[in-house]
């Protein structure tokens, strides 16, 4: 029993350390670099951008007056804005550059029961926009005089059927025409962007697609020590499927990677914006910090030559929406890993799949959490049984262990040899009570990240006062009940510890865990409470069977 409690303490310390360590990495204070170093990194920042991108303060060939939200003069006026509304997205597109500067997620309210929808992209109140265009020798965005001004047939586009296309047109004096088209599909947060380039000039022209996400680095992350959520950039390559690239890293060193396929993104708790270039081509991923306050991550594609009289089409994908694993997995290799389960992703993914399946049967995420707890605890019952039986045998050996101590005194070598011989003779494994605890800790952590990261649990109702399983219990009923269940488990599993300090620590554990759980998502606390209740029932059954075998359980 003492070994079980020791490992429980170790497990609690491990969980606490991992949460604290992750919080420090993502949100803790960062070391301040000397002024000279900061100046050097800013000045040297341009070398991280692919050479095909002109070295300006912002996007290729742009001036600050064309960048939304940078200066008062830059705020787009109504004449250059078009509005797009589908069943999933409410967008604003700036005709100067053809950028998506505002995106609200129609099916995701800002807060529970709110009429206001969640704003993913925005030109003001914390700049966050999706920019794109054509650079290269003849690209309209490579013009130093400013970004291209596109034309649109109308200012309002509303989806009426299953698809919607929003074409923007531009033409230069030489007869080169570009149609930049955003294509929407009903029920989807994925936008297909295409450029149709018609070369009506007398010579070959060269273009290169680029796209990037730009966001202020001053936006609060919204997480806390008990719910550490990442806010920043991320990318994927053919070698590294998923890599975080925090704003601090962008400030220190620009990204410069050439890869087959790949993707770039900006992440927040439940939502993601991502550019996915053509996966069959080689693309260059880059990042940049502008004006010491705006982080950019983007890609440039393979240069395209368009012969005189020819028409060529290039394109990419823009995803603006929730971290839906199935959808993201279909867009690009590793994009689904933006649902960040950490090092235990290999365990969290099947657990989430099981949770999804159970939800499809019952239609309630709280009930699904209860069912997955029953399944997990049921699967681990044989190990749990061995754990309790092993601890009972260890307790029954206590008198003989005391005899060995009295016999060998301080001779540790002989004492150790005698103990091993006693364990062998009595067929007792001293580590038999530890294995189930060691196995349960990864499952607990994996489920923690599933319940923390899965957007499906955002605003998910359970019953009565628990209307959102992704946030803490508003009345702290579940944490209190969890603490009470731990206290009952402690009483059911008496210890022979005689040291007063250790006894106080053990008695304080249920209170300490209850305090921890005050800030945990209600779904996670529900899992832990149900797990404790099942453990109580299993312990009663195991003890009863042990008594019948003549093996003392206490």
XYZ file of N, CA and C in Angstrom, residues 106-304:
597
model
N -19.522 31.247 -38.482
C -20.969 31.366 -38.315
C -21.515 30.382 -37.288
N -20.987 29.174 -37.262
C -21.545 28.124 -36.400
C -20.927 28.093 -35.002
N -20.062 29.059 -34.704
C -19.397 29.067 -33.398
C -19.631 30.407 -32.705
N -20.562 30.434 -31.743
C -20.790 31.680 -31.009
C -19.573 32.066 -30.171
N -19.441 33.369 -29.953
C -18.299 33.857 -29.176
C -18.325 33.283 -27.768
N -19.472 33.342 -27.145
C -19.686 32.716 -25.844
C -20.971 31.915 -25.930
N -21.174 31.074 -24.953
C -22.347 30.220 -24.991
C -23.625 31.057 -24.990
N -24.525 30.730 -25.921
C -25.800 31.411 -26.090
C -25.645 32.863 -26.553
N -24.458 33.217 -27.050
C -24.235 34.561 -27.572
C -24.710 34.643 -29.012
N -25.216 35.816 -29.421
C -25.617 36.028 -30.808
C -24.426 36.454 -31.659
N -23.328 36.832 -31.018
C -22.122 37.244 -31.726
C -21.285 36.014 -32.052
N -20.795 35.935 -33.296
C -20.011 34.774 -33.724
C -18.532 34.993 -33.439
N -17.813 33.878 -33.401
C -16.385 33.917 -33.091
C -15.612 34.558 -34.235
N -14.764 35.518 -33.915
C -13.962 36.215 -34.913
C -12.571 35.602 -34.960
N -12.240 34.981 -36.093
C -10.926 34.367 -36.245
C -9.939 35.358 -36.858
N -10.307 35.966 -37.989
C -9.488 36.999 -38.619
C -10.124 38.362 -38.396
N -9.294 39.395 -38.277
C -9.817 40.734 -38.026
C -8.772 41.771 -38.420
N -9.215 42.914 -38.967
C -8.271 43.958 -39.368
C -7.909 44.912 -38.243
N -8.718 44.939 -37.180
C -8.465 45.831 -36.049
C -8.588 45.042 -34.749
N -8.293 45.699 -33.621
C -8.376 45.062 -32.300
C -7.528 43.786 -32.253
N -6.297 43.914 -32.707
C -5.393 42.765 -32.756
C -5.345 42.204 -34.156
N -4.570 42.844 -35.017
C -4.518 42.487 -36.431
C -4.251 40.999 -36.635
N -5.057 40.385 -37.528
C -4.909 38.972 -37.856
C -5.569 38.779 -39.215
N -4.780 38.652 -40.287
C -5.317 38.599 -41.639
C -4.642 37.495 -42.439
N -5.302 37.079 -43.530
C -4.763 36.083 -44.462
C -4.502 36.780 -45.790
N -3.226 36.886 -46.158
C -2.839 37.618 -47.354
C -2.321 36.659 -48.412
N -2.464 37.045 -49.683
C -2.039 36.173 -50.773
C -1.900 36.986 -52.048
N -1.165 36.436 -53.016
C -0.990 37.128 -54.281
C -0.001 36.434 -55.181
N 0.408 37.159 -56.228
C 1.365 36.661 -57.207
C 2.574 37.582 -57.256
N 3.741 37.002 -57.043
C 4.988 37.753 -57.177
C 5.734 37.206 -58.384
N 7.046 37.171 -58.355
C 7.797 36.775 -59.520
C 8.082 37.982 -60.404
N 8.691 37.768 -61.537
C 9.111 38.877 -62.400
C 7.937 39.754 -62.843
N 6.793 39.115 -63.159
C 5.666 39.871 -63.707
C 4.452 39.859 -62.783
N 4.613 39.389 -61.554
C 3.483 39.303 -60.648
C 2.950 40.667 -60.242
N 1.640 40.821 -60.171
C 1.063 42.106 -59.769
C 1.478 42.544 -58.368
N 1.792 41.591 -57.481
C 2.211 41.953 -56.125
C 3.686 42.288 -56.044
N 4.423 42.122 -57.155
C 5.836 42.466 -57.165
C 6.059 43.924 -57.547
N 4.981 44.625 -57.836
C 5.075 46.032 -58.222
C 5.390 46.883 -57.008
N 6.492 47.609 -57.032
C 6.909 48.418 -55.888
C 5.964 49.582 -55.602
N 5.153 49.939 -56.575
C 4.267 51.091 -56.375
C 3.083 50.757 -55.481
N 2.862 49.500 -55.185
C 1.762 49.134 -54.297
C 1.103 47.851 -54.735
N 0.190 47.389 -53.956
C -0.499 46.136 -54.246
C -1.562 46.343 -55.306
N -1.901 45.300 -56.037
C -2.874 45.448 -57.123
C -4.279 45.709 -56.593
N -5.016 46.477 -57.320
C -6.412 46.727 -56.991
C -7.278 45.863 -57.908
N -7.964 44.893 -57.300
C -8.830 44.001 -58.070
C -10.217 44.628 -58.236
N -10.923 44.121 -59.218
C -12.310 44.530 -59.449
C -13.229 43.353 -59.167
N -14.424 43.647 -58.699
C -15.433 42.624 -58.445
C -16.763 43.087 -59.018
N -17.561 42.135 -59.490
C -18.839 42.485 -60.108
C -19.836 43.013 -59.093
N -19.665 42.643 -57.832
C -20.595 43.083 -56.793
C -19.869 43.115 -55.462
N -20.501 43.753 -54.483
C -19.891 43.867 -53.160
C -20.465 42.871 -52.158
N -21.555 42.219 -52.496
C -22.185 41.241 -51.618
C -22.290 39.896 -52.326
N -21.749 38.864 -51.703
C -21.841 37.504 -52.222
C -22.441 36.623 -51.125
N -23.562 35.975 -51.428
C -24.237 35.114 -50.456
C -24.445 33.743 -51.085
N -24.057 32.706 -50.361
C -24.223 31.347 -50.870
C -25.697 30.977 -50.930
N -26.140 30.556 -52.111
C -27.528 30.139 -52.302
C -27.644 28.624 -52.484
N -26.657 28.016 -53.108
C -26.688 26.570 -53.336
C -25.600 25.862 -52.560
N -24.975 24.878 -53.191
C -23.932 24.096 -52.526
C -22.549 24.702 -52.688
N -22.383 25.612 -53.645
C -21.076 26.234 -53.868
C -21.244 27.732 -54.112
N -20.135 28.426 -53.969
C -20.109 29.866 -54.232
C -18.720 30.247 -54.713
N -18.648 30.994 -55.814
C -17.376 31.484 -56.336
C -17.369 33.004 -56.288
N -16.236 33.548 -55.825
C -16.073 34.999 -55.725
C -14.862 35.376 -56.580
N -15.090 35.794 -57.847
C -13.971 36.141 -58.729
C -13.560 37.609 -58.587
N -12.251 37.832 -58.515
C -11.678 39.173 -58.502
C -10.767 39.280 -59.724
N -10.869 40.370 -60.471
C -10.123 40.478 -61.727
C -9.149 41.650 -61.707
N -8.044 41.457 -62.428
C -7.004 42.489 -62.569
C -6.356 42.332 -63.923
N -5.963 43.450 -64.555
C -5.293 43.401 -65.851
C -4.303 44.545 -65.950
N -3.135 44.252 -66.517
C -2.148 45.315 -66.677
C -2.200 45.901 -68.086
N -1.354 46.879 -68.326
C -1.378 47.587 -69.612
C -0.923 46.715 -70.771
N -0.188 45.633 -70.468
C 0.311 44.761 -71.533
C -0.700 43.689 -71.926
N -1.822 43.633 -71.238
C -2.835 42.648 -71.573
C -2.785 41.379 -70.763
N -1.963 41.335 -69.733
C -1.926 40.172 -68.846
C -3.072 40.289 -67.841
N -3.962 39.311 -67.848
C -5.147 39.348 -66.988
C -5.066 38.241 -65.929
N -5.405 38.596 -64.700
C -5.412 37.642 -63.587
C -6.804 37.629 -62.966
N -7.369 36.432 -62.813
C -8.631 36.266 -62.089
C -8.347 35.477 -60.816
N -8.495 36.159 -59.697
C -8.272 35.551 -58.379
C -9.627 35.153 -57.826
N -9.852 33.849 -57.687
C -11.179 33.351 -57.340
C -11.147 32.582 -56.019
N -12.021 32.974 -55.099
C -12.237 32.231 -53.858
C -13.438 31.311 -54.074
N -13.250 30.014 -53.859
C -14.307 29.026 -54.078
C -14.723 28.402 -52.742
N -16.013 28.481 -52.448
C -16.563 28.007 -51.182
C -17.482 26.814 -51.431
N -17.516 25.901 -50.453
C -18.391 24.736 -50.507
C -19.262 24.700 -49.262
N -20.508 24.357 -49.443
C -21.438 24.321 -48.322
C -20.953 23.368 -47.229
N -21.031 23.823 -45.996
C -20.651 23.006 -44.848
C -19.161 22.922 -44.597
N -18.349 23.635 -45.385
C -16.900 23.527 -45.273
C -16.277 24.846 -44.827
N -15.178 24.732 -44.065
C -14.368 25.893 -43.696
C -13.131 26.009 -44.577
N -13.046 25.138 -45.557
C -11.913 25.129 -46.476
C -12.256 25.957 -47.717
N -11.378 26.873 -48.077
C -11.582 27.749 -49.233
C -10.527 27.422 -50.273
N -10.965 27.124 -51.484
C -10.038 26.866 -52.590
C -9.779 28.186 -53.316
N -8.527 28.601 -53.325
C -8.138 29.844 -53.999
C -7.423 29.504 -55.301
N -7.881 30.076 -56.408
C -7.244 29.825 -57.703
C -6.894 31.148 -58.383
N -5.800 31.132 -59.131
C -5.397 32.254 -59.979
C -5.403 31.762 -61.420
N -6.222 32.374 -62.242
C -6.231 32.074 -63.666
C -5.505 33.207 -64.382
N -4.368 32.891 -64.966
C -3.496 33.890 -65.591
C -3.587 33.744 -67.101
N -4.136 34.765 -67.739
C -4.246 34.778 -69.202
C -3.220 35.760 -69.753
N -2.250 35.232 -70.465
C -1.178 36.066 -71.017
C -1.535 36.499 -72.436
N -2.096 37.680 -72.540
C -2.461 38.226 -73.849
C -1.391 39.162 -74.389
N -0.222 39.129 -73.737
C 0.880 39.957 -74.216
C 1.674 39.200 -75.279
N 2.747 39.806 -75.770
C 3.537 39.206 -76.838
C 4.765 38.458 -76.344
N 4.938 38.363 -75.021
C 6.125 37.693 -74.491
C 5.771 36.820 -73.294
N 6.667 35.893 -72.989
C 6.446 34.991 -71.850
C 6.519 35.754 -70.538
N 5.597 35.452 -69.636
C 5.577 36.096 -68.317
C 5.842 35.048 -67.244
N 6.349 35.509 -66.103
C 6.699 34.607 -64.990
C 5.995 35.066 -63.722
N 5.369 34.098 -63.031
C 4.644 34.385 -61.800
C 5.025 33.371 -60.722
N 4.807 33.767 -59.483
C 5.048 32.861 -58.350
C 4.010 33.157 -57.279
N 3.313 32.129 -56.902
C 2.266 32.290 -55.897
C 2.863 32.429 -54.505
N 2.262 33.288 -53.679
C 2.633 33.351 -52.268
C 1.362 33.503 -51.445
N 1.423 33.105 -50.203
C 0.318 33.306 -49.261
C 0.905 33.318 -47.864
N 0.311 34.110 -46.988
C 0.842 34.217 -45.630
C -0.243 34.645 -44.653
N 0.019 34.334 -43.400
C -0.837 34.752 -42.291
C -0.071 35.769 -41.465
N -0.743 36.841 -41.114
C -0.104 37.923 -40.381
C -0.921 38.225 -39.130
N -0.237 38.298 -37.989
C -0.932 38.515 -36.726
C -0.053 39.320 -35.777
N -0.688 40.184 -35.002
C 0.052 40.909 -33.988
C 0.539 39.956 -32.917
N 1.709 40.224 -32.392
C 2.269 39.363 -31.348
C 1.789 39.756 -29.961
N 0.959 40.787 -29.868
C 0.544 41.314 -28.571
C -0.791 40.756 -28.097
N -1.360 39.800 -28.809
C -2.654 39.246 -28.428
C -2.479 38.271 -27.275
N -3.256 38.396 -26.174
C -3.121 37.448 -25.059
C -3.520 36.046 -25.479
N -2.870 35.042 -24.865
C -3.123 33.661 -25.259
C -4.416 33.109 -24.698
N -4.869 33.598 -23.543
C -6.125 33.136 -22.975
C -6.019 31.882 -22.134
N -4.833 31.306 -21.996
C -4.667 30.104 -21.194
C -4.236 30.423 -19.780
N -4.108 29.384 -18.959
C -3.581 29.524 -17.614
C -2.784 28.280 -17.270
N -2.232 28.244 -16.061
C -1.333 27.153 -15.689
C -2.031 25.799 -15.749
N -3.337 25.772 -15.453
C -4.055 24.510 -15.423
C -4.659 24.157 -16.776
N -4.766 25.148 -17.668
C -5.253 24.917 -19.022
C -4.323 25.622 -20.005
N -3.092 25.135 -20.164
C -2.128 25.807 -21.044
C -2.508 25.631 -22.506
N -2.845 26.725 -23.174
C -3.207 26.670 -24.577
C -2.200 27.482 -25.382
N -1.819 26.956 -26.532
C -0.797 27.584 -27.360
C -1.427 28.580 -28.321
N -0.801 29.751 -28.443
C -1.196 30.722 -29.454
C 0.058 31.168 -30.191
N 0.119 30.874 -31.465
C 1.290 31.219 -32.244
C 1.257 30.517 -33.582
N 2.398 30.484 -34.250
C 2.491 29.895 -35.584
C 2.900 28.426 -35.508
N 2.681 27.732 -36.612
C 3.114 26.340 -36.749
C 3.229 26.041 -38.240
N 4.016 25.028 -38.552
C 4.178 24.645 -39.953
C 4.455 23.155 -40.049
N 4.354 22.632 -41.259
C 4.655 21.229 -41.497
C 5.426 21.058 -42.787
N 6.342 20.107 -42.787
C 7.124 19.790 -43.985
C 7.053 18.294 -44.248
N 7.721 17.844 -45.314
C 7.720 16.412 -45.601
C 8.525 15.636 -44.576
N 9.436 16.300 -43.863
C 10.238 15.632 -42.838
C 9.674 15.844 -41.435
N 9.244 17.053 -41.138
C 8.658 17.367 -39.836
C 7.183 17.672 -40.030
N 6.343 16.723 -39.660
C 4.914 16.850 -39.939
C 4.285 18.029 -39.194
N 4.808 18.324 -38.008
C 4.209 19.397 -37.210
C 5.275 20.031 -36.339
N 5.465 21.334 -36.504
C 6.427 22.074 -35.701
C 5.804 23.395 -35.262
N 5.810 23.621 -33.960
C 5.387 24.932 -33.464
C 6.478 25.961 -33.775
N 6.051 27.177 -34.063
C 7.009 28.254 -34.300
C 6.489 29.501 -33.581
N 6.732 29.576 -32.257
C 6.179 30.674 -31.455
C 6.637 32.042 -31.950
N 5.899 33.057 -31.554
C 6.239 34.420 -31.950
C 7.647 34.788 -31.496
N 8.060 34.284 -30.344
C 9.414 34.571 -29.859
C 10.467 34.024 -30.815
N 10.202 32.844 -31.399
C 11.142 32.271 -32.357
C 11.182 33.092 -33.641
N 10.031 33.605 -34.049
C 9.988 34.443 -35.243
C 10.775 35.730 -35.004
N 10.715 36.247 -33.783
C 11.490 37.446 -33.443
C 12.986 37.161 -33.486
N 13.382 35.959 -33.078
C 14.810 35.629 -32.988
C 15.398 35.181 -34.317
N 14.643 34.378 -35.067
C 15.193 33.805 -36.292
C 14.061 33.490 -37.253
N 14.236 33.936 -38.485
C 13.216 33.676 -39.491
C 13.298 32.251 -40.014
N 12.129 31.716 -40.324
C 12.021 30.383 -40.899
C 12.361 30.438 -42.384
N 13.110 29.453 -42.852
C 13.426 29.331 -44.269
C 13.605 27.852 -44.585
N 12.539 27.234 -45.120
C 12.541 25.796 -45.366
C 11.965 25.533 -46.749
N 12.627 24.677 -47.493
C 12.110 24.218 -48.783
C 11.609 22.790 -48.608
N 10.389 22.510 -49.083
C 9.792 21.205 -48.836
C 8.832 20.831 -49.955
N 8.648 19.549 -50.134
C 7.573 19.060 -50.987
C 6.274 19.175 -50.214
N 5.301 19.868 -50.790
C 4.042 20.072 -50.079
C 4.212 21.072 -48.958
N 3.849 20.651 -47.743
C 3.986 21.510 -46.573
C 2.754 22.361 -46.322
N 2.788 23.090 -45.233
C 1.699 23.994 -44.863
C 2.186 24.958 -43.797
N 1.467 26.082 -43.628
C 1.762 27.062 -42.569
C 0.447 27.423 -41.891
N 0.528 27.824 -40.620
C -0.709 28.106 -39.889
C -0.464 29.045 -38.719
N -1.554 29.591 -38.220
C -1.615 30.300 -36.951
C -2.636 29.571 -36.079
N -2.242 29.285 -34.831
C -3.077 28.486 -33.950
C -3.564 29.283 -32.752
N -4.737 28.917 -32.281
C -5.222 29.320 -30.970
C -5.942 28.124 -30.388
N -6.609 28.300 -29.254
C -7.073 27.145 -28.498
C -7.830 26.126 -29.340
N -8.987 26.504 -29.874
C -9.815 25.555 -30.593
C -9.821 25.773 -32.112
N -9.159 26.826 -32.583
C -9.304 27.205 -33.985
C -7.948 27.381 -34.656
N -7.973 27.312 -35.991
C -6.736 27.388 -36.761
C -7.009 28.068 -38.092
N -6.064 28.860 -38.537
C -6.043 29.348 -39.911
C -4.804 28.753 -40.557
N -4.947 28.285 -41.787
C -3.829 27.588 -42.430
C -3.857 27.796 -43.930
N -2.677 28.028 -44.487
C -2.488 28.024 -45.933
C -1.857 26.688 -46.321
N -2.455 26.033 -47.302
C -1.948 24.752 -47.799
C -1.605 24.918 -49.271
N -0.322 24.981 -49.621
C 0.082 25.110 -51.030
C -0.121 23.801 -51.771
N 0.070 23.782 -53.093
C -0.040 22.521 -53.846
C 0.885 21.460 -53.266
N 0.332 20.313 -52.920
C 1.096 19.285 -52.232
C 2.003 18.485 -53.164
N 1.804 18.638 -54.459
C 2.638 17.912 -55.416
C 3.839 18.730 -55.871
N 3.980 19.958 -55.369
C 5.060 20.840 -55.783
C 6.012 21.118 -54.630
N 7.166 21.684 -54.961
C 8.116 22.125 -53.945
C 7.805 23.571 -53.575
N 7.680 23.826 -52.291
C 7.327 25.155 -51.793
C 8.352 25.624 -50.767
N 8.457 26.928 -50.629
C 9.350 27.530 -49.638
C 8.521 28.126 -48.506
N 8.779 27.672 -47.290
C 8.096 28.197 -46.113
C 8.979 29.260 -45.472
N 8.381 30.351 -45.032
C 9.165 31.442 -44.447
C 8.386 32.117 -43.334
N 9.104 32.863 -42.518
C 8.483 33.701 -41.487
C 9.219 35.016 -41.434
N 8.589 35.990 -40.794
C 9.185 37.315 -40.717
C 8.483 38.113 -39.625
N 9.229 39.005 -38.982
C 8.670 39.944 -38.016
C 8.758 41.342 -38.617
N 7.644 42.050 -38.681
C 7.640 43.398 -39.238
C 7.226 44.388 -38.161
N 7.895 45.535 -38.179
C 7.613 46.634 -37.255
C 7.673 46.196 -35.790
N 8.404 45.106 -35.547
C 8.589 44.582 -34.185
C 7.293 44.222 -33.476
N 6.219 44.041 -34.226
C 4.956 43.705 -33.565
C 4.036 42.802 -34.382
N 4.384 42.541 -35.652
C 3.534 41.695 -36.481
C 4.326 40.474 -36.944
N 3.810 39.290 -36.605
C 4.448 38.035 -37.005
C 3.808 37.536 -38.294
N 4.648 37.101 -39.223
C 4.186 36.585 -40.506
C 4.759 35.194 -40.715
N 3.918 34.278 -41.182
C 4.388 32.971 -41.626
C 3.672 32.659 -42.934
N 4.432 32.198 -43.920
C 3.819 31.990 -45.228
C 4.614 31.055 -46.102
N 4.216 30.982 -47.364
C 4.907 30.137 -48.330
C 4.978 30.836 -49.678
N 5.956 30.475 -50.470
C 6.005 30.822 -51.892
C 6.068 29.530 -52.682
N 5.347 29.509 -53.793
C 5.261 28.298 -54.587
C 6.304 28.231 -55.681
N 6.149 27.259 -56.543
C 7.051 27.069 -57.672
C 6.770 28.118 -58.749
N 7.800 28.794 -59.286
C 7.564 29.783 -60.349
C 6.895 29.146 -61.570
N 6.009 29.920 -62.206
C 5.251 29.431 -63.358
C 5.501 30.359 -64.539
